[in-house]
């Protein structure tokens, strides 16, 4: 490898080129990126941080006593073993659990007791995508696995939209909202703001960060912006942004107040409702109070959300006068009853009747993830086939604790009653459940139940600490791949930048070896090595490009650092086609139209239309008398989730290694809390320490602690177990958003908050494996 030349690479937060400068990775952002992400500076630490895993690890208790439920997971020591021993023992265990080249055609498969949901963002790279690899492996050796459906990002929102907007849920990938925002929108009302930190990241790659320039372009045209969020800096600091801060979790009430004003002032577009929607009369009866005796007036809304009724009415009037785009970010639905703000925003946009106009109508998730609202691509991206999962069982992704702790018990999902499988083996690669799941003490209890837990990661995360067998995986910089993300306009050759750390191996190599030992090698590899797969995956894209008359290099030429401009589709997307002719391009809903009343939702025990449903944990709830602060655990600005938490950008934002929590300046003064003080957030589920930062950007009664600090529980004198690094999931609630979606509701919960007066224990963000014991 020529160490002097820059090589091309990519990440979820941007493309770049890099070369080794001594033992340091020198990174240059992609030259065509107008606004590169500061997260690029986290990457160099990925090569040699002490948290990297050098050799396979086996938990001592598992090694000595064999598989079985074990409460020592999480506190037990690990033993470093040679690859041969680790692979042999793993293959033996997988065989014991039923892995075989000969599986029954009929009847139960061993995979029915294997959880392979393996949720997680993994890394960029179309081949070495860890979750795809683990799925392919489990399909090859167990005939399948118990899967997970939906995402932590968008569980409640995706479920409700799948029912009431049908195929138009794909509108995120299908409609150029960003271009239209730049060119056509007159008023953007964005519930959840439009945080550029989220727009910076996109699964698989985000090579051109255009969010800032689109907002500037819209502002220069005179577009108005209304950011609705308890956190003022959730929207860019452009001049003229109206910021409205409702109590967290009450946006639905605010929207209802706006809807009532439209109704009262005769601004409801009845022709639009008639042509494109169904079920409005039932919603209207609720809105006016004909159904329940309570009119959802702006005054009614004010009592719930705290925003003055006159402001609510004025916002409705302004929306009706302008070409208005109503956007709702994922953050609002990652909460109890999270379906409601999404459905209500859709209902409000339908009442305004502008769905068919460029730059107007309803959008879901703009500002939540980078690829939403970008132009759709005209060619398929290279994809690793996962094989067929013959186990017809799944959980909604955030029900992992129940799955492991309550085998056989019933739960509901989309109106059906299902039962949890009885899981013996958990296989995880490319995710960090002890970062991403809620109520981590409960997750820890659940993780003590399976017989064996196997995990691949490049670093020793809290999830690795709770596994039995840990395989050290390479990071992207240590392997070749192809980089591409949904709606991102380029395909990149990702070139190896450095030798693997220690004895780390690619996930593909680990699975291929295990599959071989289980006599399933042919099924898993189809006779290909990693390079062979890259070539096989590249070909369909190359052929599609050729058909469109685009120059497409041969695979070998492309892998020499090539980059291909991908064409965008010029045909209108689903939303546009539906609005052109709803009869010719119906939605995949029972009526073919937008459902403002849904029988399925009503059948699941919820109101059949969007409605204000008070959650258990909001500032108006009885629980707030005990725990008076609303914790907002949002996405971090300095890393992606928990990835590279030890990187330069992430570490620079911490205080003595501890995550920073922001709270309103007046609240801080009242509680005698100054900048940098250690504070403790707690409720019945647990507690977490953080470093305080008083801020005017946070509304009173709210504390913001982003996700991603690595979970490090310690017993505090007189205060029980606390995460000393600042992971908010030590205190969040893991109940599903509702019985309908069972989505992740981790964004909001109630806590008590106080200054930690005792000597603060040191944060220990990223321990090496051997200090785990
Ligand atoms: P990551 O930190 O991205 O978090 O949860 P997720 O589990 O996706 O974890 C990815 C892991 O994969 C890292 O440990 C990384 O080292 C590892 N990895 C990366 N590349 C590779 C590879 O090539 N091979 C292998 N084997 N491993 C690799 C994110 C989830 O958190 C999400 S998407 C959301 S939206 C949720 N958001 C919230 C929230 O808003 N509030 C709370 N309280 N909690 C949340 N959790 C959720």
mmCIF file of N, CA, C and O in Angstrom, residues 693-737:
data_model
loop_
_atom_site.group_PDB
_atom_site.id
_atom_site.type_symbol
_atom_site.label_atom_id
_atom_site.label_comp_id
_atom_site.label_asym_id
_atom_site.label_seq_id
_atom_site.Cartn_x
_atom_site.Cartn_y
_atom_site.Cartn_z
ATOM 1 N N UNK A 693 -24.823 22.318 31.777
ATOM 2 C CA UNK A 693 -24.561 23.557 31.033
ATOM 3 C C UNK A 693 -25.852 24.386 30.985
ATOM 4 O O UNK A 693 -26.782 24.043 30.232
ATOM 5 N N UNK A 694 -25.944 25.432 31.809
ATOM 6 C CA UNK A 694 -27.121 26.305 31.737
ATOM 7 C C UNK A 694 -27.185 26.975 30.363
ATOM 8 O O UNK A 694 -26.141 27.357 29.814
ATOM 9 N N UNK A 695 -28.399 27.096 29.807
ATOM 10 C CA UNK A 695 -28.511 27.613 28.447
ATOM 11 C C UNK A 695 -29.855 28.291 28.240
ATOM 12 O O UNK A 695 -30.885 27.815 28.731
ATOM 13 N N UNK A 696 -29.848 29.378 27.458
ATOM 14 C CA UNK A 696 -31.109 30.034 27.116
ATOM 15 C C UNK A 696 -31.846 29.278 26.017
ATOM 16 O O UNK A 696 -33.016 29.557 25.738
ATOM 17 N N UNK A 697 -31.162 28.339 25.369
ATOM 18 C CA UNK A 697 -31.804 27.619 24.261
ATOM 19 C C UNK A 697 -32.806 26.572 24.750
ATOM 20 O O UNK A 697 -33.592 26.050 23.971
ATOM 21 N N UNK A 698 -32.757 26.272 26.040
ATOM 22 C CA UNK A 698 -33.617 25.207 26.569
ATOM 23 C C UNK A 698 -34.777 25.841 27.324
ATOM 24 O O UNK A 698 -34.565 26.716 28.176
ATOM 25 N N UNK A 699 -35.999 25.419 27.047
ATOM 26 C CA UNK A 699 -37.138 26.037 27.749
ATOM 27 C C UNK A 699 -37.173 25.584 29.211
ATOM 28 O O UNK A 699 -36.639 24.517 29.554
ATOM 29 N N UNK A 700 -37.773 26.391 30.071
ATOM 30 C CA UNK A 700 -37.847 26.007 31.484
ATOM 31 C C UNK A 700 -38.533 24.652 31.654
ATOM 32 O O UNK A 700 -39.430 24.292 30.895
ATOM 33 N N UNK A 701 -38.059 23.909 32.627
ATOM 34 C CA UNK A 701 -38.671 22.605 32.901
ATOM 35 C C UNK A 701 -38.121 21.470 32.068
ATOM 36 O O UNK A 701 -38.552 20.323 32.206
ATOM 37 N N UNK A 702 -37.187 21.803 31.174
ATOM 38 C CA UNK A 702 -36.663 20.783 30.251
ATOM 39 C C UNK A 702 -35.172 20.603 30.490
ATOM 40 O O UNK A 702 -34.464 21.566 30.798
ATOM 41 N N UNK A 703 -34.688 19.381 30.376
ATOM 42 C CA UNK A 703 -33.248 19.123 30.392
ATOM 43 C C UNK A 703 -32.937 18.261 29.178
ATOM 44 O O UNK A 703 -33.692 17.350 28.846
ATOM 45 N N UNK A 704 -31.860 18.624 28.486
ATOM 46 C CA UNK A 704 -31.513 17.905 27.247
ATOM 47 C C UNK A 704 -30.198 17.179 27.428
ATOM 48 O O UNK A 704 -29.186 17.776 27.795
ATOM 49 N N UNK A 705 -30.234 15.871 27.227
ATOM 50 C CA UNK A 705 -29.021 15.045 27.304
ATOM 51 C C UNK A 705 -29.056 14.117 26.098
ATOM 52 O O UNK A 705 -29.914 13.241 26.000
ATOM 53 N N UNK A 706 -28.138 14.350 25.165
ATOM 54 C CA UNK A 706 -28.165 13.567 23.924
ATOM 55 C C UNK A 706 -27.755 12.123 24.186
ATOM 56 O O UNK A 706 -27.079 11.824 25.168
ATOM 57 N N UNK A 707 -28.137 11.259 23.265
ATOM 58 C CA UNK A 707 -27.779 9.841 23.370
ATOM 59 C C UNK A 707 -26.320 9.645 22.944
ATOM 60 O O UNK A 707 -25.719 10.521 22.318
ATOM 61 N N UNK A 708 -25.787 8.510 23.268
ATOM 62 C CA UNK A 708 -24.510 8.106 22.669
ATOM 63 C C UNK A 708 -23.354 7.920 23.614
ATOM 64 O O UNK A 708 -22.364 7.277 23.249
ATOM 65 N N UNK A 709 -23.427 8.493 24.851
ATOM 66 C CA UNK A 709 -22.340 8.221 25.797
ATOM 67 C C UNK A 709 -22.412 6.738 26.168
ATOM 68 O O UNK A 709 -23.508 6.202 26.374
ATOM 69 N N UNK A 710 -21.276 6.108 26.267
ATOM 70 C CA UNK A 710 -21.270 4.658 26.522
ATOM 71 C C UNK A 710 -21.722 4.374 27.954
ATOM 72 O O UNK A 710 -21.263 5.027 28.905
ATOM 73 N N UNK A 711 -22.565 3.383 28.080
ATOM 74 C CA UNK A 711 -23.207 3.043 29.358
ATOM 75 C C UNK A 711 -22.172 2.525 30.354
ATOM 76 O O UNK A 711 -21.467 1.548 30.077
ATOM 77 N N UNK A 712 -22.083 3.185 31.523
ATOM 78 C CA UNK A 712 -21.102 2.797 32.541
ATOM 79 C C UNK A 712 -21.753 2.899 33.917
ATOM 80 O O UNK A 712 -21.643 3.924 34.586
ATOM 81 N N UNK A 713 -22.472 1.849 34.326
ATOM 82 C CA UNK A 713 -23.181 1.924 35.605
ATOM 83 C C UNK A 713 -22.251 1.704 36.785
ATOM 84 O O UNK A 713 -21.392 0.825 36.750
ATOM 85 N N UNK A 714 -22.438 2.527 37.816
ATOM 86 C CA UNK A 714 -21.649 2.368 39.046
ATOM 87 C C UNK A 714 -22.567 2.621 40.225
ATOM 88 O O UNK A 714 -23.474 3.446 40.129
ATOM 89 N N UNK A 715 -22.283 1.939 41.333
ATOM 90 C CA UNK A 715 -23.068 2.161 42.541
ATOM 91 C C UNK A 715 -22.628 3.464 43.195
ATOM 92 O O UNK A 715 -21.462 3.602 43.550
ATOM 93 N N UNK A 716 -23.543 4.401 43.356
ATOM 94 C CA UNK A 716 -23.191 5.663 44.018
ATOM 95 C C UNK A 716 -23.662 5.602 45.461
ATOM 96 O O UNK A 716 -24.786 5.143 45.717
ATOM 97 N N UNK A 717 -22.853 6.075 46.390
ATOM 98 C CA UNK A 717 -23.256 6.011 47.792
ATOM 99 C C UNK A 717 -24.599 6.703 48.019
ATOM 100 O O UNK A 717 -24.760 7.880 47.683
ATOM 101 N N UNK A 718 -25.554 5.954 48.517
ATOM 102 C CA UNK A 718 -26.873 6.495 48.840
ATOM 103 C C UNK A 718 -27.756 6.780 47.642
ATOM 104 O O UNK A 718 -28.868 7.285 47.799
ATOM 105 N N UNK A 719 -27.283 6.481 46.434
ATOM 106 C CA UNK A 719 -28.085 6.840 45.261
ATOM 107 C C UNK A 719 -28.266 5.678 44.286
ATOM 108 O O UNK A 719 -28.843 5.853 43.216
ATOM 109 N N UNK A 720 -27.781 4.517 44.625
ATOM 110 C CA UNK A 720 -27.973 3.352 43.755
ATOM 111 C C UNK A 720 -27.116 3.422 42.502
ATOM 112 O O UNK A 720 -26.137 4.169 42.428
ATOM 113 N N UNK A 721 -27.558 2.639 41.515
ATOM 114 C CA UNK A 721 -26.780 2.513 40.286
ATOM 115 C C UNK A 721 -26.968 3.746 39.394
ATOM 116 O O UNK A 721 -28.096 4.174 39.158
ATOM 117 N N UNK A 722 -25.861 4.304 38.900
ATOM 118 C CA UNK A 722 -25.984 5.455 37.989
ATOM 119 C C UNK A 722 -24.997 5.270 36.852
ATOM 120 O O UNK A 722 -23.884 4.783 37.058
ATOM 121 N N UNK A 723 -25.393 5.696 35.661
ATOM 122 C CA UNK A 723 -24.428 5.703 34.560
ATOM 123 C C UNK A 723 -23.549 6.944 34.743
ATOM 124 O O UNK A 723 -24.040 8.078 34.673
ATOM 125 N N UNK A 724 -22.274 6.734 34.970
ATOM 126 C CA UNK A 724 -21.409 7.871 35.295
ATOM 127 C C UNK A 724 -20.906 8.594 34.041
ATOM 128 O O UNK A 724 -20.310 9.658 34.128
ATOM 129 N N UNK A 725 -21.153 8.014 32.861
ATOM 130 C CA UNK A 725 -20.713 8.672 31.626
ATOM 131 C C UNK A 725 -21.760 9.606 31.037
ATOM 132 O O UNK A 725 -21.434 10.452 30.204
ATOM 133 N N UNK A 726 -23.049 9.382 31.398
ATOM 134 C CA UNK A 726 -24.089 10.259 30.859
ATOM 135 C C UNK A 726 -24.951 9.641 29.776
ATOM 136 O O UNK A 726 -25.395 10.349 28.865
ATOM 137 N N UNK A 727 -25.229 8.340 29.866
ATOM 138 C CA UNK A 727 -26.143 7.727 28.894
ATOM 139 C C UNK A 727 -27.585 7.896 29.391
ATOM 140 O O UNK A 727 -27.963 7.334 30.415
ATOM 141 N N UNK A 728 -28.423 8.661 28.654
ATOM 142 C CA UNK A 728 -29.787 8.941 29.137
ATOM 143 C C UNK A 728 -30.649 7.692 29.224
ATOM 144 O O UNK A 728 -31.666 7.701 29.926
ATOM 145 N N UNK A 729 -30.275 6.646 28.517
ATOM 146 C CA UNK A 729 -31.127 5.454 28.540
ATOM 147 C C UNK A 729 -31.065 4.716 29.876
ATOM 148 O O UNK A 729 -31.764 3.722 30.081
ATOM 149 N N UNK A 730 -30.274 5.221 30.802
ATOM 150 C CA UNK A 730 -30.341 4.702 32.165
ATOM 151 C C UNK A 730 -31.668 5.085 32.824
ATOM 152 O O UNK A 730 -32.093 4.431 33.778
ATOM 153 N N UNK A 731 -32.325 6.131 32.317
ATOM 154 C CA UNK A 731 -33.563 6.597 32.972
ATOM 155 C C UNK A 731 -34.784 6.595 32.052
ATOM 156 O O UNK A 731 -35.909 6.799 32.520
ATOM 157 N N UNK A 732 -34.586 6.390 30.741
ATOM 158 C CA UNK A 732 -35.743 6.455 29.833
ATOM 159 C C UNK A 732 -36.645 5.240 30.029
ATOM 160 O O UNK A 732 -36.243 4.246 30.637
ATOM 161 N N UNK A 733 -37.843 5.340 29.464
ATOM 162 C CA UNK A 733 -38.860 4.293 29.663
ATOM 163 C C UNK A 733 -38.922 3.413 28.412
ATOM 164 O O UNK A 733 -38.944 3.936 27.296
ATOM 165 N N UNK A 734 -38.968 2.097 28.585
ATOM 166 C CA UNK A 734 -38.958 1.253 27.383
ATOM 167 C C UNK A 734 -40.334 0.710 27.018
ATOM 168 O O UNK A 734 -40.433 -0.216 26.222
ATOM 169 N N UNK A 735 -41.406 1.323 27.548
ATOM 170 C CA UNK A 735 -42.747 0.933 27.084
ATOM 171 C C UNK A 735 -42.886 1.353 25.624
ATOM 172 O O UNK A 735 -42.305 2.354 25.195
ATOM 173 N N UNK A 736 -43.672 0.601 24.843
ATOM 174 C CA UNK A 736 -43.880 0.949 23.441
ATOM 175 C C UNK A 736 -44.641 2.265 23.314
ATOM 176 O O UNK A 736 -45.366 2.679 24.231
ATOM 177 N N UNK A 737 -44.487 2.917 22.164
ATOM 178 C CA UNK A 737 -45.200 4.182 21.930
ATOM 179 C C UNK A 737 -46.709 3.994 22.091
ATOM 180 O O UNK A 737 -47.400 4.872 22.602
#
